[in-house]
Amino acid sequence: MSTLAKAMSKFRLAVVQLQVGGVKADNLSRAKRLVKEAAGRGGNLVLLPECFNSPYGTSFFSQYAERIPGESTELLSEAARENQVYLVGGSIPEEDGGKLYNSCIVFGPDGKIILKHRKIHLFDIDVPGKIRFQESETLSAGDTLSMFETPFCKVGVGICYDIRFAELAQLYSRQGCQLLVYPGAFNMTTGPAHWELLQRARLIFIGGDHETVKTPNFRHGYMTFDREAVDNQLYVATASPARDESSSYVAWGHSTVVNPWGEVISKAGTEEEVIYADIDLQYLADVRQQIPITAQRRHDLYSVTSVQRGNS
Ligand SMILES: O=C(O)CCC(=O)C(=O)O
């Protein structure tokens, strides 16, 4: 392995557990300050939480929504450029064509937008006596999977509820992602029950094989993935807002990073803080070699397919 490749096989992920309040300007300036702090402590890739510029709730989305580019993405672009980091900008309510989306924008170290992921699974749940939330009352769902390349590894992006859908992580894995990032905002009911569990579960996806899988893409018909990559175990990171007991939606907090062995390697408490994790791609390769499920898959017995919609 060349020195450069070796150097690239490790990088530092910084997860910002931001205190999000009702004043957008405060959320933005706090986010900018913490991205700087994260970079100053060696973060190469920085992750912000879901809805980092706005309180989380259907009654807030239209009030805080922005077009892209807009105030929040301009600020994130600057923060990425000034600090020379890859910045996964949590998510913001986005307005486009009369519709609202929950969108995550990713910036390169030059400040340019390299990706926009619109949450593809809207958070519509009803747990009697505990929590009812219907994002679809105000938001529309995105229709694309979202991955981006860095000099370190390929990264797959989902937003919060997206983490519950194993198929998404599976497809990311098949496309060669070694890190999955989920800006999120679980709550006081589903947080303790499922937040860490889902994150740890996401890394045991069955990865590359030698078939072709087609997945719906409402904008472009559907995407065809060539499953060349032999990826299984992954690093998975989640970023939550800090807990605020006085807000209408109380976030669980506990932003977390899990390694490919299923161990939690970094975890926040409930307050605002930045947590760090050193991502070691050699370790990831070792785990994949030790438990070689990719090569052991029984293609003769099962395969994963997706429902096809749109044009072929
Ligand atoms: O899946 C959950 O329990 C929480 C999801 C959520 O809060 C969200 O999608 O914003």
Coordinates of C-alpha atoms in Angstrom, one line a residue, residues 134-247:
Q134 CA -46.9 12.8 10.4
E135 CA -44.2 14.4 8.3
S136 CA -46.3 13.8 5.2
E137 CA -48.8 16.4 6.4
T138 CA -46.3 19.0 5.2
L139 CA -43.3 17.3 3.5
S140 CA -42.8 15.4 0.3
A141 CA -40.5 12.5 0.0
G142 CA -37.3 12.5 -2.0
D143 CA -36.8 9.9 -4.7
T144 CA -33.1 9.2 -5.0
L145 CA -30.4 7.3 -3.1
S146 CA -27.5 9.4 -2.2
M147 CA -23.8 8.5 -2.0
F148 CA -20.6 10.5 -2.4
E149 CA -17.0 9.9 -2.8
T150 CA -14.2 11.2 -0.6
P151 CA -10.5 10.5 -0.7
F152 CA -11.1 8.3 2.3
C153 CA -14.1 6.2 1.3
K154 CA -17.5 6.3 -0.3
V155 CA -20.3 7.5 2.0
G156 CA -24.0 6.7 2.0
V157 CA -26.5 9.2 3.3
G158 CA -29.9 8.8 4.9
I159 CA -32.0 11.0 7.1
C160 CA -33.4 9.7 10.4
Y161 CA -36.4 7.5 9.6
D162 CA -34.5 6.3 6.5
I163 CA -32.3 4.3 8.9
R164 CA -35.3 1.9 9.6
F165 CA -35.2 0.7 6.0
A166 CA -32.6 -2.0 5.7
E167 CA -32.8 -2.1 1.9
L168 CA -31.3 1.4 1.6
A169 CA -28.2 0.5 3.7
Q170 CA -28.0 -2.7 1.7
L171 CA -27.9 -0.9 -1.6
Y172 CA -25.4 1.6 -0.3
S173 CA -23.2 -1.3 0.9
R174 CA -23.4 -2.9 -2.5
Q175 CA -22.3 0.3 -4.1
G176 CA -19.1 0.3 -2.1
C177 CA -20.0 2.6 0.8
Q178 CA -17.9 2.0 3.9
L179 CA -19.5 4.6 6.0
L180 CA -23.2 5.4 6.4
V181 CA -24.3 8.7 7.9
Y182 CA -27.7 9.5 9.3
P183 CA -28.6 13.0 10.6
G184 CA -31.5 12.1 12.9
A185 CA -33.7 13.2 15.7
F186 CA -35.2 10.2 17.4
N187 CA -37.5 11.0 20.4
M188 CA -38.0 9.9 24.0
T189 CA -40.2 6.9 22.9
T190 CA -38.3 5.4 20.0
G191 CA -34.9 6.7 21.0
P192 CA -34.3 4.4 23.9
A193 CA -35.9 1.5 22.1
H194 CA -34.4 1.7 18.6
W195 CA -31.8 4.4 18.0
E196 CA -28.6 2.5 18.9
L197 CA -30.1 -0.9 17.9
L198 CA -30.9 0.2 14.4
Q199 CA -27.5 1.8 14.0
R200 CA -25.7 -1.4 15.1
A201 CA -28.0 -3.5 12.9
R202 CA -27.3 -1.4 9.8
L203 CA -23.7 -2.6 9.6
I204 CA -24.5 -6.2 9.2
F205 CA -25.9 -5.9 5.7
I206 CA -25.2 -8.3 3.1
G207 CA -23.0 -6.5 0.7
G208 CA -21.6 -7.0 -2.8
D209 CA -22.5 -9.8 -5.0
H210 CA -22.6 -10.4 -8.7
E211 CA -26.1 -9.6 -9.7
T212 CA -27.6 -6.5 -11.0
V213 CA -30.2 -4.8 -8.9
K214 CA -32.6 -2.2 -10.1
T215 CA -34.0 0.3 -7.7
P216 CA -36.7 2.9 -8.4
N217 CA -35.7 6.4 -9.0
F218 CA -38.7 8.5 -9.6
R219 CA -36.8 11.2 -11.4
H220 CA -34.8 9.1 -13.8
G221 CA -36.9 5.9 -14.0
Y222 CA -34.8 3.6 -12.0
M223 CA -31.2 3.1 -11.3
T224 CA -29.2 0.0 -12.1
F225 CA -26.6 -1.0 -9.6
D226 CA -23.8 -3.3 -10.7
R227 CA -22.9 -5.2 -7.6
E228 CA -19.2 -5.5 -8.1
A229 CA -18.2 -4.2 -4.7
V230 CA -17.5 -6.7 -2.0
D231 CA -18.7 -4.7 1.0
N232 CA -20.4 -5.9 4.0
Q233 CA -19.6 -4.5 7.4
L234 CA -19.6 -0.8 7.6
Y235 CA -19.1 2.2 9.9
V236 CA -22.4 3.9 10.8
A237 CA -22.8 7.4 12.3
T238 CA -25.8 9.2 13.6
A239 CA -26.1 12.9 14.6
S240 CA -28.9 14.1 16.8
P241 CA -29.8 17.5 18.1
A242 CA -29.1 17.9 21.8
R243 CA -32.0 17.2 24.1
D244 CA -34.2 20.1 25.0
E245 CA -36.9 19.2 27.4
S246 CA -38.8 22.4 26.8
S247 CA -39.2 21.9 23.0

